[in-house]
Short mmCIF file of C-alpha atoms in Angstrom, two decimals:
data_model
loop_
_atom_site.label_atom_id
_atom_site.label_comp_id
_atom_site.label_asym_id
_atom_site.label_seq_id
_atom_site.Cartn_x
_atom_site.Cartn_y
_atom_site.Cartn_z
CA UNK A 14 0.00 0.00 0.00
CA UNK A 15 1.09 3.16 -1.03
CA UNK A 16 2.30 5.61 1.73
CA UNK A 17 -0.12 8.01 2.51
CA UNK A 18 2.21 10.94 1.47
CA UNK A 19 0.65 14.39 1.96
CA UNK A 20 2.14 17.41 2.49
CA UNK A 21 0.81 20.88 2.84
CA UNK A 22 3.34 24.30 1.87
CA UNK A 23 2.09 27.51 3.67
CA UNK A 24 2.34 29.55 6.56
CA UNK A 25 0.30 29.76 9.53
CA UNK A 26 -1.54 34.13 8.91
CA UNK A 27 -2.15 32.80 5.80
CA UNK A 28 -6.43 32.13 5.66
CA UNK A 29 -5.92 30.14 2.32
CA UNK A 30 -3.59 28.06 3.79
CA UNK A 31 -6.07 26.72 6.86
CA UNK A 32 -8.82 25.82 3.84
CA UNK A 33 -6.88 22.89 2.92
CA UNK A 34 -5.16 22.05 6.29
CA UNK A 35 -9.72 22.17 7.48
CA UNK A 36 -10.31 19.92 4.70
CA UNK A 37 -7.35 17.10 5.40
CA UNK A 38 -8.90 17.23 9.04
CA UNK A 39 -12.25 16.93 7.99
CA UNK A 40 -10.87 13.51 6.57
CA UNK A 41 -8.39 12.54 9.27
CA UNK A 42 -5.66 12.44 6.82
CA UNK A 43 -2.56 13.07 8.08
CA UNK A 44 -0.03 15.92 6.48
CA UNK A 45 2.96 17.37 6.52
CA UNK A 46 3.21 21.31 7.35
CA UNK A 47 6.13 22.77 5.30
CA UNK A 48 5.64 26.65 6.74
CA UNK A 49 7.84 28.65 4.46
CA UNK A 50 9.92 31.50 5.50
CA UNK A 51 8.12 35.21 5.79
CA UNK A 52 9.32 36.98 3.18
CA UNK A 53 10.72 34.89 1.17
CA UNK A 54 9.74 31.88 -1.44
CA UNK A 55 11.18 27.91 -1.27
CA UNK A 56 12.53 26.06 -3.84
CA UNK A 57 10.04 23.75 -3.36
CA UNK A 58 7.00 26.56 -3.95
CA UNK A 59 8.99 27.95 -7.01
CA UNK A 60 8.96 24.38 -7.81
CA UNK A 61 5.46 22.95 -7.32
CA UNK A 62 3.42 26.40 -7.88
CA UNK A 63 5.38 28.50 -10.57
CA UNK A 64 2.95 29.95 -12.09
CA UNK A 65 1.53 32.26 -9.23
CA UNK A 66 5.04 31.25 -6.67
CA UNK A 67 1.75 30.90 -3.82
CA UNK A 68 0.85 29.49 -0.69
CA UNK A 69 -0.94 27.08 -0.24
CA UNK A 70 0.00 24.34 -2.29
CA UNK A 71 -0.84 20.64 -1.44
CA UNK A 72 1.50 18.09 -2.83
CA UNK A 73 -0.30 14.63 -3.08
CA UNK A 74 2.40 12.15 -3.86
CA UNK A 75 4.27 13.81 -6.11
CA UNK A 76 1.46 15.76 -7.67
CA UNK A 77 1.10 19.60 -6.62
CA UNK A 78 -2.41 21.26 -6.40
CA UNK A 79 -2.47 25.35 -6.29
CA UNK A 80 -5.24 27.67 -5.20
CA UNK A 81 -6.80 26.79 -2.02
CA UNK A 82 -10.62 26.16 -2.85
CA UNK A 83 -9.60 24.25 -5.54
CA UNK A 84 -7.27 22.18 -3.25
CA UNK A 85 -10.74 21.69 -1.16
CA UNK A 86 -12.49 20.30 -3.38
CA UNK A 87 -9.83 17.34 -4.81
CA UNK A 88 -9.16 16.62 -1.01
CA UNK A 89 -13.32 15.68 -1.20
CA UNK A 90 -13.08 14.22 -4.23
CA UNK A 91 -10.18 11.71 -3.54
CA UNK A 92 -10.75 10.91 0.27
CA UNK A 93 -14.33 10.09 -0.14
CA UNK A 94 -14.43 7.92 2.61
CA UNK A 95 -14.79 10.62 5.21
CA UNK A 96 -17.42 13.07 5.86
CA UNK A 97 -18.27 14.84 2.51
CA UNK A 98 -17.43 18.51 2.19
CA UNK A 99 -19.62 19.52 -0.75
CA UNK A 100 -23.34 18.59 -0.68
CA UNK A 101 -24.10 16.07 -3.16
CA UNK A 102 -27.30 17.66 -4.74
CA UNK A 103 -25.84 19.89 -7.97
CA UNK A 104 -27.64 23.01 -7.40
CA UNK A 105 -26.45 23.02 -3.44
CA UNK A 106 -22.80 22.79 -4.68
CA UNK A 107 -23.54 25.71 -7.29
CA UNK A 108 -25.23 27.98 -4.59
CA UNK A 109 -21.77 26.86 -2.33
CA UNK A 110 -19.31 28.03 -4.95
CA UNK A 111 -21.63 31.15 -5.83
CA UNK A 112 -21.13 32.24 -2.15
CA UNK A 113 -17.18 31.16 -1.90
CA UNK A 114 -16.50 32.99 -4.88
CA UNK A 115 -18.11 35.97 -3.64
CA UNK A 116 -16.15 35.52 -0.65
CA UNK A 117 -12.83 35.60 -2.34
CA UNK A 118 -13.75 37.91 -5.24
CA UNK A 119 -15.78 40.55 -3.84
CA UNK A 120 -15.93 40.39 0.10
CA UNK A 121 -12.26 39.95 1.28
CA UNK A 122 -11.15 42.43 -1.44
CA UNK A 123 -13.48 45.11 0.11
CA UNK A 124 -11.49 43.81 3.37
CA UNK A 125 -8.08 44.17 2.01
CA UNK A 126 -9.17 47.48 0.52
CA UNK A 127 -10.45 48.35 4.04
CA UNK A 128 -6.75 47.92 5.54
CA UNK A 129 -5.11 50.38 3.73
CA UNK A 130 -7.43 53.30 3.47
CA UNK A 131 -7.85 56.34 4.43
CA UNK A 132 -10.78 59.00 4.66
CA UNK A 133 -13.94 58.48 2.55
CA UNK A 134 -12.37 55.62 0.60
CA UNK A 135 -11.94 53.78 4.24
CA UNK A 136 -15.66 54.53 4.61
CA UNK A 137 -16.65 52.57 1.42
CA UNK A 138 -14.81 49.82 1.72
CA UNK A 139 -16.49 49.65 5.41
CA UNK A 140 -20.17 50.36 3.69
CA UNK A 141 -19.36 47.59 1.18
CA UNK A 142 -17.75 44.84 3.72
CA UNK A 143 -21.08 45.01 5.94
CA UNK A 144 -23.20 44.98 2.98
CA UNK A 145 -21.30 41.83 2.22
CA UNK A 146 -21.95 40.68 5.44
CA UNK A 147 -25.70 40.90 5.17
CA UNK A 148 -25.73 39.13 2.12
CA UNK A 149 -24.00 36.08 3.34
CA UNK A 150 -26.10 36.39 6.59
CA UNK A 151 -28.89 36.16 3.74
CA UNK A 152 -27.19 32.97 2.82
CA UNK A 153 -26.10 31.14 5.90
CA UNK A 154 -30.29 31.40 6.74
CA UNK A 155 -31.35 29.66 3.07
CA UNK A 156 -28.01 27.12 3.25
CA UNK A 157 -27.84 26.15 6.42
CA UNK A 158 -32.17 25.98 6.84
CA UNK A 159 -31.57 25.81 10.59
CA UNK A 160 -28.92 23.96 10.76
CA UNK A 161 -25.12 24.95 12.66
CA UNK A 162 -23.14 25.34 9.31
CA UNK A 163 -23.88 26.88 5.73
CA UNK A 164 -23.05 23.39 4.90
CA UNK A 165 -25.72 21.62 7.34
CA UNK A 166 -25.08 19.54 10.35
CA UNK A 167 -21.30 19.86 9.41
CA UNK A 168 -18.59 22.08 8.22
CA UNK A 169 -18.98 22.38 4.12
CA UNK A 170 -17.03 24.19 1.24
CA UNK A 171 -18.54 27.66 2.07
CA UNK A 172 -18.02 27.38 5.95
CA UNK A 173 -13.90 26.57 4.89
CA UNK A 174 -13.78 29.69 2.26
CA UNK A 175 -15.93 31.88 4.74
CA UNK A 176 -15.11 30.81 8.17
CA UNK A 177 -11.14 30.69 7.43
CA UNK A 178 -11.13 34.83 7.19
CA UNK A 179 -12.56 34.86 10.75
CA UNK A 180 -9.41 35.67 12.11
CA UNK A 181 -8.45 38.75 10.12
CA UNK A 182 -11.95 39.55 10.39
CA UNK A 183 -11.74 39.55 14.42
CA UNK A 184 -8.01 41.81 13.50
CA UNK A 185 -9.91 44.31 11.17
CA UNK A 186 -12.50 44.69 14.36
CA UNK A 187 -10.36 45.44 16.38
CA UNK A 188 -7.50 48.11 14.46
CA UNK A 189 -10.71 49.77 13.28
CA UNK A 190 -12.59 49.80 16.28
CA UNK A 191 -15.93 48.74 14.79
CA UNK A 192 -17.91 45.58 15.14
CA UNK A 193 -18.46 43.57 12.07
CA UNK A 194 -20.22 40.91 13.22
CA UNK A 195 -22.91 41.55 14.87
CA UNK A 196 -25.55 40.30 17.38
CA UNK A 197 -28.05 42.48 16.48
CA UNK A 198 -26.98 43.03 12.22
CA UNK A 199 -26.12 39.76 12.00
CA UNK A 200 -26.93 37.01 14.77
CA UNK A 201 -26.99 33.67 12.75
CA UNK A 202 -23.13 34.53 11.69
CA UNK A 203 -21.97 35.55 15.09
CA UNK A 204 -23.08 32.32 16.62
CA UNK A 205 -21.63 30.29 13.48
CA UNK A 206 -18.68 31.95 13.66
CA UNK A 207 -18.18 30.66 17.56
CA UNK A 208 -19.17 27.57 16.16
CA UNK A 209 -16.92 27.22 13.59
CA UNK A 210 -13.80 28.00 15.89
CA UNK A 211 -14.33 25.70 18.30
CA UNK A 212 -14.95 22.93 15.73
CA UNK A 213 -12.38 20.33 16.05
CA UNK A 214 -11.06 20.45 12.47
CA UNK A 215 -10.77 24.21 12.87
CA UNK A 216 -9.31 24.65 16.12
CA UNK A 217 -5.88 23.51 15.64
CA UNK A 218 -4.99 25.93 12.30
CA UNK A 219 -7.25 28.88 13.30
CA UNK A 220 -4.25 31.16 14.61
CA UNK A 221 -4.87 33.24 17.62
CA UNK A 222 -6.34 37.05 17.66
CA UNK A 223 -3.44 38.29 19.37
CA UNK A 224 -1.03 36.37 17.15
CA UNK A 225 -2.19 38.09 14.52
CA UNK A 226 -2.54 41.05 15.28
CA UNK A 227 1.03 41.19 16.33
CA UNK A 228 1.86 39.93 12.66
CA UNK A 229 -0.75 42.06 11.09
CA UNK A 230 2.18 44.77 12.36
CA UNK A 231 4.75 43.08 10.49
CA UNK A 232 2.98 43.25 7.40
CA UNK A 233 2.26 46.81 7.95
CA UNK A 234 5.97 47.63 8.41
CA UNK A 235 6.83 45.36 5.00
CA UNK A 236 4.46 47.16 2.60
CA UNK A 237 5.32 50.45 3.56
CA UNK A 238 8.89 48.78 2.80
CA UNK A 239 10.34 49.34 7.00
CA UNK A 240 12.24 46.56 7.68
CA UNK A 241 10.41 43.97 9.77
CA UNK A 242 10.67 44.12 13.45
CA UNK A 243 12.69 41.34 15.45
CA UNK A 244 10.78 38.78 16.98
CA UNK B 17 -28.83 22.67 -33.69
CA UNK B 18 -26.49 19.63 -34.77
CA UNK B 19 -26.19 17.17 -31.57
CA UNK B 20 -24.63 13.62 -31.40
CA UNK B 21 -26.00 13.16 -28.12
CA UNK B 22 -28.50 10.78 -26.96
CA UNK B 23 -31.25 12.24 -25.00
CA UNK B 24 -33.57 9.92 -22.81
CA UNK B 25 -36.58 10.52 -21.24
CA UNK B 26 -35.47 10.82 -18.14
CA UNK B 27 -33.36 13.63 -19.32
CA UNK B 28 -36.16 15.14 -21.01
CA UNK B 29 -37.83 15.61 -17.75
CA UNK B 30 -34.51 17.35 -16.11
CA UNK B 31 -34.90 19.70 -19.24
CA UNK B 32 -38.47 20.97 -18.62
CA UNK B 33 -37.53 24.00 -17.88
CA UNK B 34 -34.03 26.19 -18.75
CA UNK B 35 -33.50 29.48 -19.47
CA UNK B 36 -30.40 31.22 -19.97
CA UNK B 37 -30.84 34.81 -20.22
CA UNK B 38 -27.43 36.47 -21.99
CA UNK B 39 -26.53 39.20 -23.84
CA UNK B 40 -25.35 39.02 -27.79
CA UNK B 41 -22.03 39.49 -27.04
CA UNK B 42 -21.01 38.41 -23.64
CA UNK B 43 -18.28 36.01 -23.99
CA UNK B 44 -19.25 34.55 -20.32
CA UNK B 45 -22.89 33.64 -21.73
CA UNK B 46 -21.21 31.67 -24.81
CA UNK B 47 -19.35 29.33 -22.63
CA UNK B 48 -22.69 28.39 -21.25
CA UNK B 49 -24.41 28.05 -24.69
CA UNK B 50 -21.56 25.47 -25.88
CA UNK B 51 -22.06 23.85 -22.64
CA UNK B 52 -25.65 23.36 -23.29
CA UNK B 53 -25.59 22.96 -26.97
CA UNK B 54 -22.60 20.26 -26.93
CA UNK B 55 -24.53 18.22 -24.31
CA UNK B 56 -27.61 18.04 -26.78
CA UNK B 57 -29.78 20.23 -23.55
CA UNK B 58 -32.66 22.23 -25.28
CA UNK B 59 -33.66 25.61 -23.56
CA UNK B 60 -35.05 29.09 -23.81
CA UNK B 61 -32.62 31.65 -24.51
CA UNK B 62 -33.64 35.45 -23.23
CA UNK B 63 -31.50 38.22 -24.55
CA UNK B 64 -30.83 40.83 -22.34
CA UNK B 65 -29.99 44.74 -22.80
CA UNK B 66 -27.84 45.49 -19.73
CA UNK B 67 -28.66 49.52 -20.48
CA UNK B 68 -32.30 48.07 -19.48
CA UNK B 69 -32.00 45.44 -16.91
CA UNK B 70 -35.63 43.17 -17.20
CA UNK B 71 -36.82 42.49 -13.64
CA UNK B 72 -36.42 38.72 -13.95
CA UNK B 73 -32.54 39.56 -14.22
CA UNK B 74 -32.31 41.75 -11.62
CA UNK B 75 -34.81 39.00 -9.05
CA UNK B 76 -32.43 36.05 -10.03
CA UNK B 77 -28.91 37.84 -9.97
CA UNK B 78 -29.30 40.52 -7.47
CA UNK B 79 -25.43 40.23 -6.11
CA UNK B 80 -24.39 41.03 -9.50
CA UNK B 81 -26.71 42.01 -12.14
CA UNK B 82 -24.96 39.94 -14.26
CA UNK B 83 -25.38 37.35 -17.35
CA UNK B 84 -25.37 35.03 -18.06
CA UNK B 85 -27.74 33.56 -15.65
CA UNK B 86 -29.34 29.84 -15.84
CA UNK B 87 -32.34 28.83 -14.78
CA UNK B 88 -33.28 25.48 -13.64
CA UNK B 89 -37.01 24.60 -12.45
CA UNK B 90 -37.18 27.89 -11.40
CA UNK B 91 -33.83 28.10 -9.63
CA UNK B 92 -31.56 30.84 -10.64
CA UNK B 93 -27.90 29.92 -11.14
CA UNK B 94 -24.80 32.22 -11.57
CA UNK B 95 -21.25 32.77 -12.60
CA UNK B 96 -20.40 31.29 -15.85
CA UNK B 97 -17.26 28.54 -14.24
CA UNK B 98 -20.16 27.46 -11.63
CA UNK B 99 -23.08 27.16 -14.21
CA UNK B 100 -20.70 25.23 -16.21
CA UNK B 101 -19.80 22.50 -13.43
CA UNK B 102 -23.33 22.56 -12.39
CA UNK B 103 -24.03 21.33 -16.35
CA UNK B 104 -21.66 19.01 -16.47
CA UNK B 105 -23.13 17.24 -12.76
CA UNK B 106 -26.45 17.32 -13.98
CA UNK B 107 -26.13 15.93 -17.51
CA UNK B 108 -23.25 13.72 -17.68
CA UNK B 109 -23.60 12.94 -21.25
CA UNK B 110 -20.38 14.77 -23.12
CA UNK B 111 -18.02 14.97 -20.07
CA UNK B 112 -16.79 18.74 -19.78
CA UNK B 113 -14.43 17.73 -16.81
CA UNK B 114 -12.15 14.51 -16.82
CA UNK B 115 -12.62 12.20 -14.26
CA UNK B 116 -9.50 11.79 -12.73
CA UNK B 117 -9.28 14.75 -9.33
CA UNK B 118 -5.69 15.91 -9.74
CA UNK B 119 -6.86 16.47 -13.52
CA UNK B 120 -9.88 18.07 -12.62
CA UNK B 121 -8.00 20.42 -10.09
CA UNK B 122 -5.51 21.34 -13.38
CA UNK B 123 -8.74 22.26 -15.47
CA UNK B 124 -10.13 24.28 -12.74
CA UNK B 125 -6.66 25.74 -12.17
CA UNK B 126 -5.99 26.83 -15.80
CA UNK B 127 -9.64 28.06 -15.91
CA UNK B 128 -9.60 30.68 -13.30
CA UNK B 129 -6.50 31.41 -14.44
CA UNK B 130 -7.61 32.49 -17.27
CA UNK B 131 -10.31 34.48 -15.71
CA UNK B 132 -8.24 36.07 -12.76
CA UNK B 133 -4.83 36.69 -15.14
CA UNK B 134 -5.47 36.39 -18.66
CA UNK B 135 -8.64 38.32 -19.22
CA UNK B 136 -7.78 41.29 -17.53
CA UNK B 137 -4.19 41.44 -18.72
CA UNK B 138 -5.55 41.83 -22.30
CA UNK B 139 -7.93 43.71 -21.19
CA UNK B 140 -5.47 46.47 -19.75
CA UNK B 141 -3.70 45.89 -23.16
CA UNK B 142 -7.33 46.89 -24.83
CA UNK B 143 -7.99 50.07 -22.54
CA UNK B 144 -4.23 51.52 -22.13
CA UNK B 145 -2.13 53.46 -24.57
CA UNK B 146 1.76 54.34 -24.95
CA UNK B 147 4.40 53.30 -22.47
CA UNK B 148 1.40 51.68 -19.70
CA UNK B 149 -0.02 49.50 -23.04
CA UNK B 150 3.78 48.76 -23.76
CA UNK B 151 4.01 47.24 -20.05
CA UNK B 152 0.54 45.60 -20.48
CA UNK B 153 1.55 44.05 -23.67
CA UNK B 154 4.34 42.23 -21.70
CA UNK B 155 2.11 41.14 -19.02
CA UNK B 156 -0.55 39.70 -20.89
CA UNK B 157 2.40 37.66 -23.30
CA UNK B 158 4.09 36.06 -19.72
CA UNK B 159 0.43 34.91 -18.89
CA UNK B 160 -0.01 33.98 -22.87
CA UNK B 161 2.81 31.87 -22.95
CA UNK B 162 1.75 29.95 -19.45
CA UNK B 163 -1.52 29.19 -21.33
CA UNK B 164 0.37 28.13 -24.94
CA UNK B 165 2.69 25.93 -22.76
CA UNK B 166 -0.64 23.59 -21.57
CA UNK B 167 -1.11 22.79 -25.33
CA UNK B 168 1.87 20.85 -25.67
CA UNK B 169 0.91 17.46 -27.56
CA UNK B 170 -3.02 18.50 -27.52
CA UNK B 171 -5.17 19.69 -29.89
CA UNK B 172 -7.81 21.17 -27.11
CA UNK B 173 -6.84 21.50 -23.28
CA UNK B 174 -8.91 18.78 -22.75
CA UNK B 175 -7.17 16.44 -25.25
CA UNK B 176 -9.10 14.93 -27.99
CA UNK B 177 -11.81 17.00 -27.09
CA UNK B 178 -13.18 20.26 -26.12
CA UNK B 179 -13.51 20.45 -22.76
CA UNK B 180 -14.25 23.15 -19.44
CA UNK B 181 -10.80 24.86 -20.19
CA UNK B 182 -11.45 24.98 -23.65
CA UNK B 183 -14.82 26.89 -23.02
CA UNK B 184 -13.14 29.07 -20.58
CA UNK B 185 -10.62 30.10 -22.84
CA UNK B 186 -13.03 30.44 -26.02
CA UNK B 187 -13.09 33.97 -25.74
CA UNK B 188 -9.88 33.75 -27.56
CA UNK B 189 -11.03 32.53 -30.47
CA UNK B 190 -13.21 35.10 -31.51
CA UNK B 191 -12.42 38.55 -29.17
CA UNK B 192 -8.89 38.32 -29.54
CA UNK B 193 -8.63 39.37 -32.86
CA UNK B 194 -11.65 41.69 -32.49
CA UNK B 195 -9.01 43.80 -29.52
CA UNK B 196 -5.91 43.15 -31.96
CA UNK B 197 -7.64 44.78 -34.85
CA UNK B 198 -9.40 47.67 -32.71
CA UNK B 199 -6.30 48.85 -31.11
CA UNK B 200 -3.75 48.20 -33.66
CA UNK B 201 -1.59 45.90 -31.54
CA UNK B 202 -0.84 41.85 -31.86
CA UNK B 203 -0.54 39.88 -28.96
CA UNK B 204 -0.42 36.53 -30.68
CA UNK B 205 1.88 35.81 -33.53
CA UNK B 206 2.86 32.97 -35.11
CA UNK B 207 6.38 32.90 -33.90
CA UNK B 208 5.70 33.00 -29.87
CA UNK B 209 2.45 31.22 -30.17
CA UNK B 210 1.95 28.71 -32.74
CA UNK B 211 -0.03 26.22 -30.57
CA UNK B 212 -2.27 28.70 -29.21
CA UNK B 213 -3.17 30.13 -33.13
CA UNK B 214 -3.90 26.48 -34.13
CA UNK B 215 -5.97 25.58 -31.09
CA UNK B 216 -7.79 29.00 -32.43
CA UNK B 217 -8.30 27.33 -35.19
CA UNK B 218 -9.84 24.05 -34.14
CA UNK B 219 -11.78 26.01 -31.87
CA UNK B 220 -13.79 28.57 -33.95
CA UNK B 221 -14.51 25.45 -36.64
CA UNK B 222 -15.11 22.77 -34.32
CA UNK B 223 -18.80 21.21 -35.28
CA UNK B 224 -21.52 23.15 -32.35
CA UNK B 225 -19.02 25.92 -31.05
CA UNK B 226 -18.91 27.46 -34.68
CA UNK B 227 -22.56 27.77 -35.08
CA UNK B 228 -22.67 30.68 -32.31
CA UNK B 229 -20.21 33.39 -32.52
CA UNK B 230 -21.45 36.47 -32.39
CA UNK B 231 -21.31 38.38 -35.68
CA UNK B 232 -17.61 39.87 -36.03
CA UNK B 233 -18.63 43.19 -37.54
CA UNK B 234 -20.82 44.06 -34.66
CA UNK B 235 -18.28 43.01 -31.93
CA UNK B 236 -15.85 45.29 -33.71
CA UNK B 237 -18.33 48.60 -33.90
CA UNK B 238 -18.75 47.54 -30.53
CA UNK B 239 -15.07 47.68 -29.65
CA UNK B 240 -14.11 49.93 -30.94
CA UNK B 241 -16.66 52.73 -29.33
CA UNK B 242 -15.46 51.37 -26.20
CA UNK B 243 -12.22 51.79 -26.96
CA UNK B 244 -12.43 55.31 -28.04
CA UNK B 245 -14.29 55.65 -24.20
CA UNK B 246 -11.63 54.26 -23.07
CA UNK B 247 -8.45 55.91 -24.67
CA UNK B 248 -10.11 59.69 -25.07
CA UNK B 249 -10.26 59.24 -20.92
CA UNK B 250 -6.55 58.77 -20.34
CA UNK B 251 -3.51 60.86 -21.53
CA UNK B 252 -1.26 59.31 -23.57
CA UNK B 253 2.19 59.00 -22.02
#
């Protein structure tokens, strides 16, 4: 029997990095963390990703797979002997990649946006990351229909792409001083965000608020080209 | 419409009712009309004017506003890469995806590659002029030549036949030339990319695909007022 050889390249801030390390624990499969260096790229992510040179990539054997929702959804379709991450009904798994698209592609944009403005522009990016956030309130009531996740009684493709921003979300609370997630704007999220967390394939890769915060300074200090501080 | 598919009766009931609403032009809609139409899937097709958004467009897509938008039983579905796996799930006759998951994960790879890098590199090429469409130009080659490179020893990115990186890409086929001839600049020549000009080729003729292109002399009056909207807003450098 073939060794069960499964390793995944990233780096522990990064949110696309915990999709696929959620996804091998949703399976119980058992990987290898290569966390590459801050600021700089292996020879092994030149190697297996050079097309984009990104984190995360999983490498299956000796096969790499690049861009994390796409990673998701091969770990579900080769380990299909653990719980299922997409739904099997074809129009739940559309409405699942609508909403994790939209997630990447619209929402976390507006966040990113949201981190480096200023003035009126910071104000827009704020409008449009809480109008996000009602949508996919919207959504978590039609997907889950009463249940804990978007993807039912368990954690599904659009709980990984959503729920893995959770932590820069809590960051962006916090340096902004605003409250994104809300009891009162948005109560179904807050309590399936808590949810999510504490789940046990989350737990273990969803880094700490203070943890990143501290690194969210880092980052700062790189783009505005300051060396980094020392740890 | 010419189909070599085999339709049962039970797939006859899964058709009752589809609607794609699209536009004339919009290269997102055509991948889903080759979907459909290579699968052998009759439906309704409603042409939209996006200066005059019909209600039904705006009730189904309401995120966006966008086509091309599918309709299913009454169930709206969106974005053209998600309509088209949806497709290929529900009617599995004329496989758009290969089986195999690490080849499926390279077809979905190369697809939103093409989407995320490739599209709006040319794009940028399309809308910029002097020394910025000089940079874009060099851009949108480096993410050309990743795409030429995947044709090695195929005729289609799918192999033998066309499949959901083929669709993705199709845009190529027809709108490339329509930007090349609009702004006076060629991206693909014969030299740098003689795999990606052939699989052009196969492409635009291949039985099904070439009975829907849009007609060329519209796409280029088209163009080129867009282009002039475009270039008459920015300085030239």
């Amino acid at each position: 029997m073939v060794k069960n050889d499964v390793k995944v390249l990233g780096a522990w801030p990064s949110p696309y990095v915990m999709r696929p390390r959620i996804a091998l624990n949703i399976k119980s499969v058992n990987y290898e963390f290569l966390e590459e260096t801050f600021g700089s790229k292996s020879e092994l992510l030149l190697q297996s990703n050079p097309v984009h040179k990104k984190i995360p990539v999983l490498i299956h054997g000796d096969k790499p797979i690049c861009e994390s929702m796409i990673i998701v959804e091969y770990i579900d379709e080769v380990w299909t002997s653990g719980p299922s991450i997409l739904p099997s009904d074809p129009y739940d798994r559309a409405i699942q990649r609508f909403w994790a698209a939209y997630v990447d592609e619209k929402w976390f944009a507006a966040m990113k946006g949201l981190r480096s403005a200023q003035g009126e522009e910071r104000k827009a990016f704020l409008d449009q990351v809480t109008e996000g956030l009602a949508l996919l309130e919207e959504a978590f009531g039609k997907c889950s229909k009463g249940k804990a996740f978007f993807g039912g009684d368990r954690i599904g493709l659009l709980d990984i792409a959503f729920g893995s921003f959770l932590g820069w979300l809590k960051v962006t609370e916090k340096l902004n001083g605003v409250k994104l997630l809300d009891e009162a704007k948005t109560p179904g999220l807050v309590k399936w965000a808590e949810r999510f967390c504490a789940d046990a394939a989350v737990k273990s890769v969803m880094p700490e608020t203070e943890k990143l915060l501290e690194f969210s300074k880092v980052l700062a200090a790189k783009m505005k080209g300051a060396p980094p501080p020392k740890n | 419409m010419a189909s070599s598919a085999v339709v049962t009766a039970n797939q006859l009931i899964i058709m009752a009712e589809l609607k794609l609403f699209r536009t004339w032009s919009s290269r997102f809609s055509l991948r889903v009309v080759w979907a459909l139409d290579l699968k052998g899937i009759q439906y309704d097709t409603i042409f939209e004017d996006l200066s005059n958004k019909s209600s039904l467009l705006l009730q189904y897509n309401p995120v966006y506003k966008k086509v091309p938008v599918l309709v299913h039983n009454g169930k709206p579905l969106l974005e053209s890469l998600v309509i088209l796996e949806y497709i290929d799930e529900t009617w599995k006759q004329t496989p758009l995806l290969p089986e195999d998951p690490s080849e499926r994960a390279m077809a979905r790879f190369w697809a939103k590659f093409g989407d995320d890098k490739v599209l709006p590199s040319i794009w940028n090429v399309f809308i910029k002029q002097g020394k910025d469409q000089e940079e874009a130009i060099v851009t949108a080659q480096e993410n050309l030549g990743c795409v030429e490179r995947q044709l090695t020893g195929k005729k289609f990115f799918n192999g033998e036949t066309i499949g959901l990186v083929d669709l993705a890409f199709g845009w190529l086929a027809n709108l490339l030339s329509v930007f090349e001839e609009v702004c006076g600049v060629t991206l693909i020549d014969l030299e740098k990319f003689p795999l990606l000009l052939e699989w052009i080729q196969n492409f635009a003729d291949a039985p099904i695909i070439k009975e829907s292109w849009p007609p060329r002399d519209k796409l280029i009056t088209k163009y080129q007022a867009l282009h002039e909207v475009y270039t008459s807003k920015e300085a030239p450098k």
